[in-house]
mmCIF file with all atom_site columns, C-alpha atoms in Angstrom:
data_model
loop_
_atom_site.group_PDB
_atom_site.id
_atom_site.type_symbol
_atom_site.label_atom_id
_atom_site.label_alt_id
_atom_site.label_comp_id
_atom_site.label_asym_id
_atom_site.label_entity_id
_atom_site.label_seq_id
_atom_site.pdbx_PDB_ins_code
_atom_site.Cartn_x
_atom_site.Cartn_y
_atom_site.Cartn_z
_atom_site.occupancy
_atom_site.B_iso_or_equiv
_atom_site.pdbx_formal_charge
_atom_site.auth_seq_id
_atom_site.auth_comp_id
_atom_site.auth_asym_id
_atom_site.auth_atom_id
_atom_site.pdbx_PDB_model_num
ATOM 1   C CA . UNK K 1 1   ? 48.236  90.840  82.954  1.00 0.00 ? 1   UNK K CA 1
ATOM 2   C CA . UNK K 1 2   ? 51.359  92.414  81.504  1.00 0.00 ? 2   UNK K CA 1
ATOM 3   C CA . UNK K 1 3   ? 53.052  91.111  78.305  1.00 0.00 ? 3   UNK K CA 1
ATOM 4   C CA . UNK K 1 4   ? 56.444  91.435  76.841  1.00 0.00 ? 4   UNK K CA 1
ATOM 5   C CA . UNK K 1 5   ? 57.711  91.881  73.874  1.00 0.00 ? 5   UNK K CA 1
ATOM 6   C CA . UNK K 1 6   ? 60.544  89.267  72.641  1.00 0.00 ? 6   UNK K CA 1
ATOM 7   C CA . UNK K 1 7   ? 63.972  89.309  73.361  1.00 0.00 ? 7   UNK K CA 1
ATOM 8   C CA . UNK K 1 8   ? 66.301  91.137  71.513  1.00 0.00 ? 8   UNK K CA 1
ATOM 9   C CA . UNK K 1 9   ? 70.118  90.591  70.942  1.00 0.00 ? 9   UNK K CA 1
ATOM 10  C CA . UNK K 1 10  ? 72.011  93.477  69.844  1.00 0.00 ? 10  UNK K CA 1
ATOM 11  C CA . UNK K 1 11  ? 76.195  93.557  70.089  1.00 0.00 ? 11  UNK K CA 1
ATOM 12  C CA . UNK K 1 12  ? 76.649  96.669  71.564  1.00 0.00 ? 12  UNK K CA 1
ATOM 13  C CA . UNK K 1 13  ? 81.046  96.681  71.167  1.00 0.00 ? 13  UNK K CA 1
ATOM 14  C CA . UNK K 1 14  ? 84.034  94.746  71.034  1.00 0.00 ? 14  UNK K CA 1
ATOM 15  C CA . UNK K 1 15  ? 86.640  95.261  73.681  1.00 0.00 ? 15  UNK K CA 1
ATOM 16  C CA . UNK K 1 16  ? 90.208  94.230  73.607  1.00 0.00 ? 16  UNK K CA 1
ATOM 17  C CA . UNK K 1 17  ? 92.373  95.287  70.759  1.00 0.00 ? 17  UNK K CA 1
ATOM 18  C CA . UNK K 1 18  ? 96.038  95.407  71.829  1.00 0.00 ? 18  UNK K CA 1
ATOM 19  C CA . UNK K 1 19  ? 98.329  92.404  72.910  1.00 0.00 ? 19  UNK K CA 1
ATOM 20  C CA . UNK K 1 20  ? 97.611  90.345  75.509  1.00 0.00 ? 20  UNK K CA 1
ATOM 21  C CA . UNK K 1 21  ? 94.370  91.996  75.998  1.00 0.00 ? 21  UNK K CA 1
ATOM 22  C CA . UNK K 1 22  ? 91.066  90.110  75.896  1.00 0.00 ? 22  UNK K CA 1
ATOM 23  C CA . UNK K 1 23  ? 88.695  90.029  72.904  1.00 0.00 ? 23  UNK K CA 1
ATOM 24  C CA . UNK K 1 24  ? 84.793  90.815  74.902  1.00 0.00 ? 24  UNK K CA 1
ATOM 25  C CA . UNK K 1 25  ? 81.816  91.425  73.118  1.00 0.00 ? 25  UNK K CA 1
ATOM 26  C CA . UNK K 1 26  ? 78.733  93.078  74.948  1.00 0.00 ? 26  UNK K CA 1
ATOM 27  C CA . UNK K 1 27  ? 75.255  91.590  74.262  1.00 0.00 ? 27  UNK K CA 1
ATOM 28  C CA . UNK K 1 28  ? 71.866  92.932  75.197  1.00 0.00 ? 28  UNK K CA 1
ATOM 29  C CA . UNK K 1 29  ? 68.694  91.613  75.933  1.00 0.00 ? 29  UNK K CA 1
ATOM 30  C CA . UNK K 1 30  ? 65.692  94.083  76.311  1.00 0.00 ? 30  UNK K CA 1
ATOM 31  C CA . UNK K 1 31  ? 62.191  94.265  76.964  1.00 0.00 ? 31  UNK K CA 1
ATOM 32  C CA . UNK K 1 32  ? 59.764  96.607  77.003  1.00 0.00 ? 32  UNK K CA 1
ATOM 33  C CA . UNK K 1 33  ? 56.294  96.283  77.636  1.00 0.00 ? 33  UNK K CA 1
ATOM 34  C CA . UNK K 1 34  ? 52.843  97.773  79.441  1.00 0.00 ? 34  UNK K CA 1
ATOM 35  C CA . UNK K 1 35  ? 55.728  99.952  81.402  1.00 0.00 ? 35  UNK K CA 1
ATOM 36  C CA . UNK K 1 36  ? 57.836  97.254  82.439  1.00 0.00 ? 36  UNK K CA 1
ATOM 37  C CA . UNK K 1 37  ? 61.338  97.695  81.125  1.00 0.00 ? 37  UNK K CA 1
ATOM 38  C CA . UNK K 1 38  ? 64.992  95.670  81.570  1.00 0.00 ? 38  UNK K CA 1
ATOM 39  C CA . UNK K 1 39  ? 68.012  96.332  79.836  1.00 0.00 ? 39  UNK K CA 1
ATOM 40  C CA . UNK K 1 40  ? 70.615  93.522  80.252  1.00 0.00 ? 40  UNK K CA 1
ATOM 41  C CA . UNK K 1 41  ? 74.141  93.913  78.999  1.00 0.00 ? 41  UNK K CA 1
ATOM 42  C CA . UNK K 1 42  ? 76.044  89.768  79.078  1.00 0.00 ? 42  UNK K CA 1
ATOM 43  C CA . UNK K 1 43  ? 79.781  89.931  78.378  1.00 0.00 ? 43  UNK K CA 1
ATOM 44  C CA . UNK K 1 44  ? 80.918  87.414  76.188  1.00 0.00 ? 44  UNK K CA 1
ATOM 45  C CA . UNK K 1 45  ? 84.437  85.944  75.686  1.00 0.00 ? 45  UNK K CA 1
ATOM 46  C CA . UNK K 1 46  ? 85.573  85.784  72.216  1.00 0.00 ? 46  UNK K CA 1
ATOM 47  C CA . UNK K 1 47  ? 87.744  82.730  72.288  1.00 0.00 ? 47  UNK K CA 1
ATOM 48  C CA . UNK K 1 48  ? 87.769  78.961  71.124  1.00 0.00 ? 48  UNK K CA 1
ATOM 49  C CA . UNK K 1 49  ? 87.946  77.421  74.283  1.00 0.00 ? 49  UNK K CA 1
ATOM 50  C CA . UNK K 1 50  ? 85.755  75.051  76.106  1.00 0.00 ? 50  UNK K CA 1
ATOM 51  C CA . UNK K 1 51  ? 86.901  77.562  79.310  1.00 0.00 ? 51  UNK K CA 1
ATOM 52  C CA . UNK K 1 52  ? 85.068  80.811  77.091  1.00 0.00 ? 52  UNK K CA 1
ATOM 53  C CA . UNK K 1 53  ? 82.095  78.697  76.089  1.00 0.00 ? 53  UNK K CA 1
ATOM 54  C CA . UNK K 1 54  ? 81.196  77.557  79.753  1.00 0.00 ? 54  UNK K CA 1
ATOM 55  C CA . UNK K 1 55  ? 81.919  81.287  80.784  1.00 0.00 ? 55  UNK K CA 1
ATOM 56  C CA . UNK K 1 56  ? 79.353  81.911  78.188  1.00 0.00 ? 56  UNK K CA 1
ATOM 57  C CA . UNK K 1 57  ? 76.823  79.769  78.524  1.00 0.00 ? 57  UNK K CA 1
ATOM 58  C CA . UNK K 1 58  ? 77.227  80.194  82.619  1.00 0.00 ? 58  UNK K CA 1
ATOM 59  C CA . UNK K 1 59  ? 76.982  83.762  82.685  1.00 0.00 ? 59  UNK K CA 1
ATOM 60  C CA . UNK K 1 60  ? 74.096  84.107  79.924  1.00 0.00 ? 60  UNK K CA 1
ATOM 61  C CA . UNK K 1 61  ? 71.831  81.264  81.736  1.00 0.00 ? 61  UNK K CA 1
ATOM 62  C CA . UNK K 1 62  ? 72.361  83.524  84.766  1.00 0.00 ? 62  UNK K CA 1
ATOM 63  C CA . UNK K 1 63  ? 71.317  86.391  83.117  1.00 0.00 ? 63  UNK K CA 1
ATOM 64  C CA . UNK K 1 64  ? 68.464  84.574  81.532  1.00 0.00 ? 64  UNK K CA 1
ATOM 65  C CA . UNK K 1 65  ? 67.700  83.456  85.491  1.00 0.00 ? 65  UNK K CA 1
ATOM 66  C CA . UNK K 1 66  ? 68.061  87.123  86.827  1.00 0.00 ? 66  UNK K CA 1
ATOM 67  C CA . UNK K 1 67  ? 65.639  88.261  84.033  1.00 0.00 ? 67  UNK K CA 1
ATOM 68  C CA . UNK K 1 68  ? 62.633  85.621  84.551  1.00 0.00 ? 68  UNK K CA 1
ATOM 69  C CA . UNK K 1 69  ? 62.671  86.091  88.000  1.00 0.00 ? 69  UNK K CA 1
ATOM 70  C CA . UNK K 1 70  ? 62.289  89.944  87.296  1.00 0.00 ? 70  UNK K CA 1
ATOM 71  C CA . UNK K 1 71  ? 59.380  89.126  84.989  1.00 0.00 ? 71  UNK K CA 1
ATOM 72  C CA . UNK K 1 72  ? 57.661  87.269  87.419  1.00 0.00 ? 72  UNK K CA 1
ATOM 73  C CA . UNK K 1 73  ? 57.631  89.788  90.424  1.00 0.00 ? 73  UNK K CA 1
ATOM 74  C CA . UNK K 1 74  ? 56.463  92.153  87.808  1.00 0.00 ? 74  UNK K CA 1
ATOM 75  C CA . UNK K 1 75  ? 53.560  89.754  86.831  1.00 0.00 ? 75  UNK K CA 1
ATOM 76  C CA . UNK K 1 76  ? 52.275  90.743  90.429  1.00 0.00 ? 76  UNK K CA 1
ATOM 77  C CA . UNK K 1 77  ? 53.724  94.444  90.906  1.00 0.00 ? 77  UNK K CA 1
ATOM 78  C CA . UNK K 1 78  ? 50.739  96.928  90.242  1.00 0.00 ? 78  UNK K CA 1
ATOM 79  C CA . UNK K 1 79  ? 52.868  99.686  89.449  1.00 0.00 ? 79  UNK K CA 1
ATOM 80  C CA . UNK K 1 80  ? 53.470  100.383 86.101  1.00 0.00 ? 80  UNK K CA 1
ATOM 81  C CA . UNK K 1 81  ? 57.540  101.361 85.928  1.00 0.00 ? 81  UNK K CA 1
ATOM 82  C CA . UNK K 1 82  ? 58.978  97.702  86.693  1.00 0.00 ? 82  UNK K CA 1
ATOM 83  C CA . UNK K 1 83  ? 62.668  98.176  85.810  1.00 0.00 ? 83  UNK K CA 1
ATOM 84  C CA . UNK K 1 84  ? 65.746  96.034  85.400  1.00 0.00 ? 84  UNK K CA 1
ATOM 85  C CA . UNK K 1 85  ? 69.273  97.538  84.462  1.00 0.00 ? 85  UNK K CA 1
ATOM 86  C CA . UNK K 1 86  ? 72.520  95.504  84.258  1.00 0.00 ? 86  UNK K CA 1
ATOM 87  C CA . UNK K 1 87  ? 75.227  97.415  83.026  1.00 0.00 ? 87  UNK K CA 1
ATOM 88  C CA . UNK K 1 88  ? 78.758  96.119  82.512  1.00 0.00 ? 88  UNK K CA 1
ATOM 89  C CA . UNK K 1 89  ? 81.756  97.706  83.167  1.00 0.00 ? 89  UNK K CA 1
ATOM 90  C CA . UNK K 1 90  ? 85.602  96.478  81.960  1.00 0.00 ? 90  UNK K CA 1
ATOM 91  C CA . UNK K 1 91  ? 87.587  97.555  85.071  1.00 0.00 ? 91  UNK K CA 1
ATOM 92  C CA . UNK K 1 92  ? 90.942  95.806  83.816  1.00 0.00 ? 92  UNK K CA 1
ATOM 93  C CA . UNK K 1 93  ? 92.150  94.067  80.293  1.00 0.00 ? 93  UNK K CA 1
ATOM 94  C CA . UNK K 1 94  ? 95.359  93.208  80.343  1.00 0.00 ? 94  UNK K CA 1
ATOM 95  C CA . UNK K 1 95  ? 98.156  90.335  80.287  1.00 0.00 ? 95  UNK K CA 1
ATOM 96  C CA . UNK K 1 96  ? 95.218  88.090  79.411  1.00 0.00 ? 96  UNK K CA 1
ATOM 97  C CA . UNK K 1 97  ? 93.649  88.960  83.039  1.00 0.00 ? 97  UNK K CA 1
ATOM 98  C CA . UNK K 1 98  ? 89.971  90.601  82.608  1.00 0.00 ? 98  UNK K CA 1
ATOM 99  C CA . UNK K 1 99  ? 87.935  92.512  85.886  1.00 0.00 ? 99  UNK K CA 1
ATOM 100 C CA . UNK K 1 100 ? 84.346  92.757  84.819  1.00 0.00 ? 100 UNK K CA 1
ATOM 101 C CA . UNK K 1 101 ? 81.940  94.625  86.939  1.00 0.00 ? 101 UNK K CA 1
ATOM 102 C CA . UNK K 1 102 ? 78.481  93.910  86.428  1.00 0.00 ? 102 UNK K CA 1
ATOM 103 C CA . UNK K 1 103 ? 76.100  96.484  88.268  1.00 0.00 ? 103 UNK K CA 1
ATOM 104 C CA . UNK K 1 104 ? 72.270  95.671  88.187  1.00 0.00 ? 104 UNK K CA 1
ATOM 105 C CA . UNK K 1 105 ? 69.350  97.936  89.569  1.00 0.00 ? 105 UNK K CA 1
ATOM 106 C CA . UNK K 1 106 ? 65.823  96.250  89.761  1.00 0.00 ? 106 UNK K CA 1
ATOM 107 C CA . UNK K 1 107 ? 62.631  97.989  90.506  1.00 0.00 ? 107 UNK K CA 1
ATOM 108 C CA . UNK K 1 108 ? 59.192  96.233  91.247  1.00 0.00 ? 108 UNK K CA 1
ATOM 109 C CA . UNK K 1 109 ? 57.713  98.276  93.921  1.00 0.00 ? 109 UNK K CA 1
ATOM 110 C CA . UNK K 1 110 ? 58.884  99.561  97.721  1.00 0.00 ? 110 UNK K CA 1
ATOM 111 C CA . UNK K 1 111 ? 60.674  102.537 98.702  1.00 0.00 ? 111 UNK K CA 1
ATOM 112 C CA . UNK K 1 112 ? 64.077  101.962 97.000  1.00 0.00 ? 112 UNK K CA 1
ATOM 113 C CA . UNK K 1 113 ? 65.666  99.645  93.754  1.00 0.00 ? 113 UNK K CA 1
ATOM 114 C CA . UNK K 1 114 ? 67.597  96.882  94.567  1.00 0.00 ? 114 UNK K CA 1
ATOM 115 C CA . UNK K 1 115 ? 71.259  97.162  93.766  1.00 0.00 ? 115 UNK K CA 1
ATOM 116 C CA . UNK K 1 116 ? 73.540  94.494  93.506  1.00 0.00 ? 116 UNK K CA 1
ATOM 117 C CA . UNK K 1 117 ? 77.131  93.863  91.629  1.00 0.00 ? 117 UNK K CA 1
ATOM 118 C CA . UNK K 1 118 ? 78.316  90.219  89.755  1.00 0.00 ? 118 UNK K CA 1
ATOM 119 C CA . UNK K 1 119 ? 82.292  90.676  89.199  1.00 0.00 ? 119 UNK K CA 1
ATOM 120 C CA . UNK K 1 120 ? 84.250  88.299  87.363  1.00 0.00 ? 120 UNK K CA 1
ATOM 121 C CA . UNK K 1 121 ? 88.444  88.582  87.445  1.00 0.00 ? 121 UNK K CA 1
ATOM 122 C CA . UNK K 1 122 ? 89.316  86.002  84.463  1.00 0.00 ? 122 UNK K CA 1
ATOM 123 C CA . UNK K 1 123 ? 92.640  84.685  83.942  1.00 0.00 ? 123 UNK K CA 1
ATOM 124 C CA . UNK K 1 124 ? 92.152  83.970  80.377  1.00 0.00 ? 124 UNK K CA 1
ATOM 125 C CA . UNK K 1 125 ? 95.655  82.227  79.773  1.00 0.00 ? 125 UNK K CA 1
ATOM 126 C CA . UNK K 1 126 ? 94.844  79.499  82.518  1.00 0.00 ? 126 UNK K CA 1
ATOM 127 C CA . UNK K 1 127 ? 91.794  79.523  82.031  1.00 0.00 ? 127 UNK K CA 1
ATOM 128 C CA . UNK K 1 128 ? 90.020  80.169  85.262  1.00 0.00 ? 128 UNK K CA 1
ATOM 129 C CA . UNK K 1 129 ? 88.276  82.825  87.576  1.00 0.00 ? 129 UNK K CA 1
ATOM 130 C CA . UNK K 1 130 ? 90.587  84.257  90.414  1.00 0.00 ? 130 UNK K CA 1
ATOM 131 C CA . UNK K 1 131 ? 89.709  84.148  93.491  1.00 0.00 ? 131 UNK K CA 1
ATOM 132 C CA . UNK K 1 132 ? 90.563  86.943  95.987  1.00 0.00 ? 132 UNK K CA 1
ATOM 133 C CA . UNK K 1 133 ? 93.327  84.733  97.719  1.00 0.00 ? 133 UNK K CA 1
ATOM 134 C CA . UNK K 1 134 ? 94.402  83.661  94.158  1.00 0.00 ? 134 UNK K CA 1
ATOM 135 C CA . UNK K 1 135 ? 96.301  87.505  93.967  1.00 0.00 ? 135 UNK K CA 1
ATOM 136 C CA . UNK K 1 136 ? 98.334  86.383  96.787  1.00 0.00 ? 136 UNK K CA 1
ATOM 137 C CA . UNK K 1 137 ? 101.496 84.195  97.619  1.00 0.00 ? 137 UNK K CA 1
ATOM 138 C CA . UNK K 1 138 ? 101.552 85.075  101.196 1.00 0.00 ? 138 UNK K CA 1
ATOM 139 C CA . UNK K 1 139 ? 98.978  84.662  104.111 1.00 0.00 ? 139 UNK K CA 1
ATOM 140 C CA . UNK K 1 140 ? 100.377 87.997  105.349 1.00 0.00 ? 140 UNK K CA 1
ATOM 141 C CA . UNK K 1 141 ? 98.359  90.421  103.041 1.00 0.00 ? 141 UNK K CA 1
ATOM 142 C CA . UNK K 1 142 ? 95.663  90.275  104.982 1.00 0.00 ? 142 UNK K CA 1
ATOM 143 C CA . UNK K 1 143 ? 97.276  91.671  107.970 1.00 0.00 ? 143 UNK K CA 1
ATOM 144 C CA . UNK K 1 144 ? 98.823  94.065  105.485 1.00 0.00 ? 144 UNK K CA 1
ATOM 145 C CA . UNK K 1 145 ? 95.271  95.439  103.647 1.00 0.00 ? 145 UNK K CA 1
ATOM 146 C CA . UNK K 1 146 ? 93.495  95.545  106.911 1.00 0.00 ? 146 UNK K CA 1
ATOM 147 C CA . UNK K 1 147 ? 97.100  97.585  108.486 1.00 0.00 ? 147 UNK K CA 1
ATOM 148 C CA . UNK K 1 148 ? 96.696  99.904  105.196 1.00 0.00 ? 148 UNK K CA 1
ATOM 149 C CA . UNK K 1 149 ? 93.022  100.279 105.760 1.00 0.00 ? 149 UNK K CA 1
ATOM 150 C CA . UNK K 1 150 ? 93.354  101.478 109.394 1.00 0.00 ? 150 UNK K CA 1
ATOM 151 C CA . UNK K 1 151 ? 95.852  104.081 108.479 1.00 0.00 ? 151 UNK K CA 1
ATOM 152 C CA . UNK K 1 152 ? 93.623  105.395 105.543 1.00 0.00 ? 152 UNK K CA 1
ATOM 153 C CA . UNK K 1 153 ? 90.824  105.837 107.921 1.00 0.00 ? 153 UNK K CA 1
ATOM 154 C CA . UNK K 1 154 ? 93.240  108.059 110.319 1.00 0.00 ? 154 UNK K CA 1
ATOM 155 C CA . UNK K 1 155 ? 94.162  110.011 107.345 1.00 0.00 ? 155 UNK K CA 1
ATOM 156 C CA . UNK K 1 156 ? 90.957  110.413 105.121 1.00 0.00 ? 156 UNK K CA 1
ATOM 157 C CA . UNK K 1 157 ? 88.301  110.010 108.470 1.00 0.00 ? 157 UNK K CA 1
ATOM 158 C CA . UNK K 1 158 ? 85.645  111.593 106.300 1.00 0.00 ? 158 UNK K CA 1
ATOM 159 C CA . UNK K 1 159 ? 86.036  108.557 103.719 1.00 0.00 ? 159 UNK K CA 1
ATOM 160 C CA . UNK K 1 160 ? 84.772  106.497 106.313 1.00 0.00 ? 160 UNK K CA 1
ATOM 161 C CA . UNK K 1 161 ? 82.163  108.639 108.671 1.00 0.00 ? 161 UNK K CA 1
ATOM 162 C CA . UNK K 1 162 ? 79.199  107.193 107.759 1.00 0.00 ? 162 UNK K CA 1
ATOM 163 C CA . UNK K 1 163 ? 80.412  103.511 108.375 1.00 0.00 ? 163 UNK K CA 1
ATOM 164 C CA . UNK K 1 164 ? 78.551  101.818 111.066 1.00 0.00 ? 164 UNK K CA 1
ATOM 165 C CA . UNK K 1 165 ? 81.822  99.345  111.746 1.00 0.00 ? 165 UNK K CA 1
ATOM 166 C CA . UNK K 1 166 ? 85.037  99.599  110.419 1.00 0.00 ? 166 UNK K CA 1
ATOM 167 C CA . UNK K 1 167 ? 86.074  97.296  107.387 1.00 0.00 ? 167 UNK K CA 1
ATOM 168 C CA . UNK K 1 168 ? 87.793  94.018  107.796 1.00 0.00 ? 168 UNK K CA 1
ATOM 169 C CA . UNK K 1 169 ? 88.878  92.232  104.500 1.00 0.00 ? 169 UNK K CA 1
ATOM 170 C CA . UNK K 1 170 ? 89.044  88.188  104.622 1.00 0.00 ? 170 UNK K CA 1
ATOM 171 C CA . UNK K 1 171 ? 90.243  85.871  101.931 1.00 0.00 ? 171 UNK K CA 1
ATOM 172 C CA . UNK K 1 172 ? 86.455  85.673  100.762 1.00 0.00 ? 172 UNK K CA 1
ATOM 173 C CA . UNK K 1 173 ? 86.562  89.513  100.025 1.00 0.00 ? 173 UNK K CA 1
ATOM 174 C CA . UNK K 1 174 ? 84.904  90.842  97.028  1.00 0.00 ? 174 UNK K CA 1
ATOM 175 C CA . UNK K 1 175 ? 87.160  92.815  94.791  1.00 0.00 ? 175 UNK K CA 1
ATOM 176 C CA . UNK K 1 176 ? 88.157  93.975  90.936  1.00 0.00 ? 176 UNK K CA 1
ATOM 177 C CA . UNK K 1 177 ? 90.861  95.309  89.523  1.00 0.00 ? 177 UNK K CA 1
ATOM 178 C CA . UNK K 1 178 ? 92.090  98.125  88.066  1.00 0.00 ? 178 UNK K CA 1
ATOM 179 C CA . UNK K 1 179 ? 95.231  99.265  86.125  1.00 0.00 ? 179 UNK K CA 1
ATOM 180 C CA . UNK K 1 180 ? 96.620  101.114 89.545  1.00 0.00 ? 180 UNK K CA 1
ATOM 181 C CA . UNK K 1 181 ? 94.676  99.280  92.337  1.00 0.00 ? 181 UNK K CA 1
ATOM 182 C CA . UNK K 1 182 ? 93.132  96.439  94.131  1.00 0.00 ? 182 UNK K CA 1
ATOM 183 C CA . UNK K 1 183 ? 89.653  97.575  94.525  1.00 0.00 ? 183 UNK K CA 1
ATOM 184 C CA . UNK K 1 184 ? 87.825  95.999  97.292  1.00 0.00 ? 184 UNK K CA 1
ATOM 185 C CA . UNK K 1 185 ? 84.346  96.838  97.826  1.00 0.00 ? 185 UNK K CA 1
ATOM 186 C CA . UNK K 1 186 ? 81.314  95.701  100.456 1.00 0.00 ? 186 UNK K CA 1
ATOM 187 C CA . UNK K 1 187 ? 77.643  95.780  99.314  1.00 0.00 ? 187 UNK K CA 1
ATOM 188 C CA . UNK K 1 188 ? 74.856  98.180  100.876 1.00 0.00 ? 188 UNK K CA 1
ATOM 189 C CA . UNK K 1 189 ? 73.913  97.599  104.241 1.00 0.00 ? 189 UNK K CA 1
ATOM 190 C CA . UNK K 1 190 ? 76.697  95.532  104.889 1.00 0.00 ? 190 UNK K CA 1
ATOM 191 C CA . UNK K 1 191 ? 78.997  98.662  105.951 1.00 0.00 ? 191 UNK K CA 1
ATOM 192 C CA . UNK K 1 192 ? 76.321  101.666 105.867 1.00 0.00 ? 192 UNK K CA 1
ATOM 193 C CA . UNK K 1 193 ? 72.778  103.015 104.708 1.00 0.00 ? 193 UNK K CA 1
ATOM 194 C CA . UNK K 1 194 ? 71.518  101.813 101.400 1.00 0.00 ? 194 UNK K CA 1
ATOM 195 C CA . UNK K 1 195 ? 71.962  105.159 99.801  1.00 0.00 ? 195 UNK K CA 1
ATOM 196 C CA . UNK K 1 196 ? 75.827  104.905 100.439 1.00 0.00 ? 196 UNK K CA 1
ATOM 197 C CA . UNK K 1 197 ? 75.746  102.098 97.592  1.00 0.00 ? 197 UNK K CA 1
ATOM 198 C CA . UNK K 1 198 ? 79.100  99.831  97.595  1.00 0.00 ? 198 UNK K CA 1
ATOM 199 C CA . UNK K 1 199 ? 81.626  100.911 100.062 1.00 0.00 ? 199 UNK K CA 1
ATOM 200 C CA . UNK K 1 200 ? 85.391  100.671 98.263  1.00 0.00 ? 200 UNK K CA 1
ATOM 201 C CA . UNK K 1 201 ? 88.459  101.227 99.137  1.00 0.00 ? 201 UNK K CA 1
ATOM 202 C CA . UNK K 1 202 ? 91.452  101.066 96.572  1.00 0.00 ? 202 UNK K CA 1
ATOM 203 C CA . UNK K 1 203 ? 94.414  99.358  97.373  1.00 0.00 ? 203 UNK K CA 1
ATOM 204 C CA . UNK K 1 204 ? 97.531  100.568 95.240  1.00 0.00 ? 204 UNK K CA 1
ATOM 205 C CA . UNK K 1 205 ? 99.369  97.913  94.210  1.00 0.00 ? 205 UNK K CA 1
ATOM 206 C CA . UNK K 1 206 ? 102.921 99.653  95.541  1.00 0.00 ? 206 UNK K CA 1
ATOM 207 C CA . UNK K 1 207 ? 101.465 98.709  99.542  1.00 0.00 ? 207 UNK K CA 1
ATOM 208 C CA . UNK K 1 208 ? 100.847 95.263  98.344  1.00 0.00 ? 208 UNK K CA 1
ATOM 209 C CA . UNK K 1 209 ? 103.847 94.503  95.760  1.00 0.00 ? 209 UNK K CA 1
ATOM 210 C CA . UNK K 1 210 ? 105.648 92.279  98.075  1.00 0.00 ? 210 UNK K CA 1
ATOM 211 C CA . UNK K 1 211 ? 102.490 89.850  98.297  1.00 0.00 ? 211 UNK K CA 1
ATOM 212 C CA . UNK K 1 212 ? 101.269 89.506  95.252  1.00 0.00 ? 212 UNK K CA 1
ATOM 213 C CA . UNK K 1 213 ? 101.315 86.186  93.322  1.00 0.00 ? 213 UNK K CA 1
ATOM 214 C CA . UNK K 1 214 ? 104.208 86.662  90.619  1.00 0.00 ? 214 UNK K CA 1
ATOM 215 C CA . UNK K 1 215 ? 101.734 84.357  87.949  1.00 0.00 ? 215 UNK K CA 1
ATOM 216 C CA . UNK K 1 216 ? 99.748  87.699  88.672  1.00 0.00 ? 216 UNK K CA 1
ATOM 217 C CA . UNK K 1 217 ? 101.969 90.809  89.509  1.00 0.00 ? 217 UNK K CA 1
ATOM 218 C CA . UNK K 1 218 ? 103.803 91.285  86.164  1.00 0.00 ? 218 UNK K CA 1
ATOM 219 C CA . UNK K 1 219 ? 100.876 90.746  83.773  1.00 0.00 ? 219 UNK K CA 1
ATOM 220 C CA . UNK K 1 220 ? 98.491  93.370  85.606  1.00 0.00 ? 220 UNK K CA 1
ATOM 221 C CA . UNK K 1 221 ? 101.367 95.959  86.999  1.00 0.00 ? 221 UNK K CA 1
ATOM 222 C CA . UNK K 1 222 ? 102.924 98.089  83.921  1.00 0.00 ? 222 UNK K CA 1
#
């Protein structure tokens, strides 16, 4: 039976210095034991706000969540390099509007890792998550993305040769966002071979200007 060693929290930096930029602290858990290791970075919202501490709290239990179940398909793995990896990534901090990317690898056995992504786009002056459609103040952008899309792939064809179907964004698409672009991105498998990883595409925000959500447009676009 394998046995871990405790948890330990360690603040690893604090991001968010300027104005209007976020104050985020990244936490990590580790363990490490009989050849079973995971390495969790949690962001953490350093505000006063009932809004932070439920992003806290919410985003830590699911951590906590990600990591037990980890633990317990490593309980019956017999090999003896059980990993878990989530690494964070700040995409965006600015005019109080935070992308997040969260990419995790876990390894208990098979021929590949499993590779997933939890993004969060926070709207820390209304206190909220955005949603995909949030970015938006007119139905049209989809028609508009998918148009840009379908030029892209007549102008960069190798960007998208491996695709088994071409992609179609809908108002449930996953994104973050960057100081220059929309990034929208589809998981492995969903567009292509596992070994392709995510499938993005980056949408400047000049072919999009004219849809965008005001509340939005001139606190990310400098």
């Amino acid at each position: 039976m394998k046995k871990y060693i405790f948890l330990v929290l360690i603040t690893l930096f604090l991001c968010g210095c300027s104005k209007n930029s976020a104050k985020i602290e990244m936490n990590s858990k580790t363990y490490e034991q009989d050849g079973c290791k995971a390495a969790l970075q949690i962001p953490e919202l350093c505000a006063h706000s009932d809004f932070a501490d439920r992003f806290n709290s919410d985003y830590t239990a699911f951590c906590d969540n990600m990591l037990n179940g980890f633990l317990a398909e490593a309980e019956k793995s017999s090999i003896k390099n059980d990993s878990l990896t989530l690494d964070q990534k700040i995409t965006l901090n600015r005019g109080d509007i935070v992308s997040i990317v969260g990419e995790c690898h876990s390894y208990t056995g098979g021929v590949h890792d499993n590779l997933s992504r939890i993004v969060k786009n926070i709207d820390i002056k209304n206190e909220r998550l955005i949603a995909f459609d949030d970015l938006f103040c007119d139905d049209g952008y989809i028609t508009r993305i998918n148009s840009y899309i379908e030029v892209l792939s007549e102008q960069k064809p190798e960007k998208f040769s491996e695709l088994w179907k071409k992609p179609i964004v809908t108002k449930e698409q996953k994104f973050y966002l960057t100081p220059e672009s929309l990034v929208i991105f589809f998981d492995p498998y969903e567009l292509s071979y596992y070994a392709k990883g995510f499938v993005e595409i980056e949408i400047p925000y000049d072919e999009i200007t004219s849809f965008l959500n005001p509340e939005y447009s001139g606190r990310i676009i400098k």
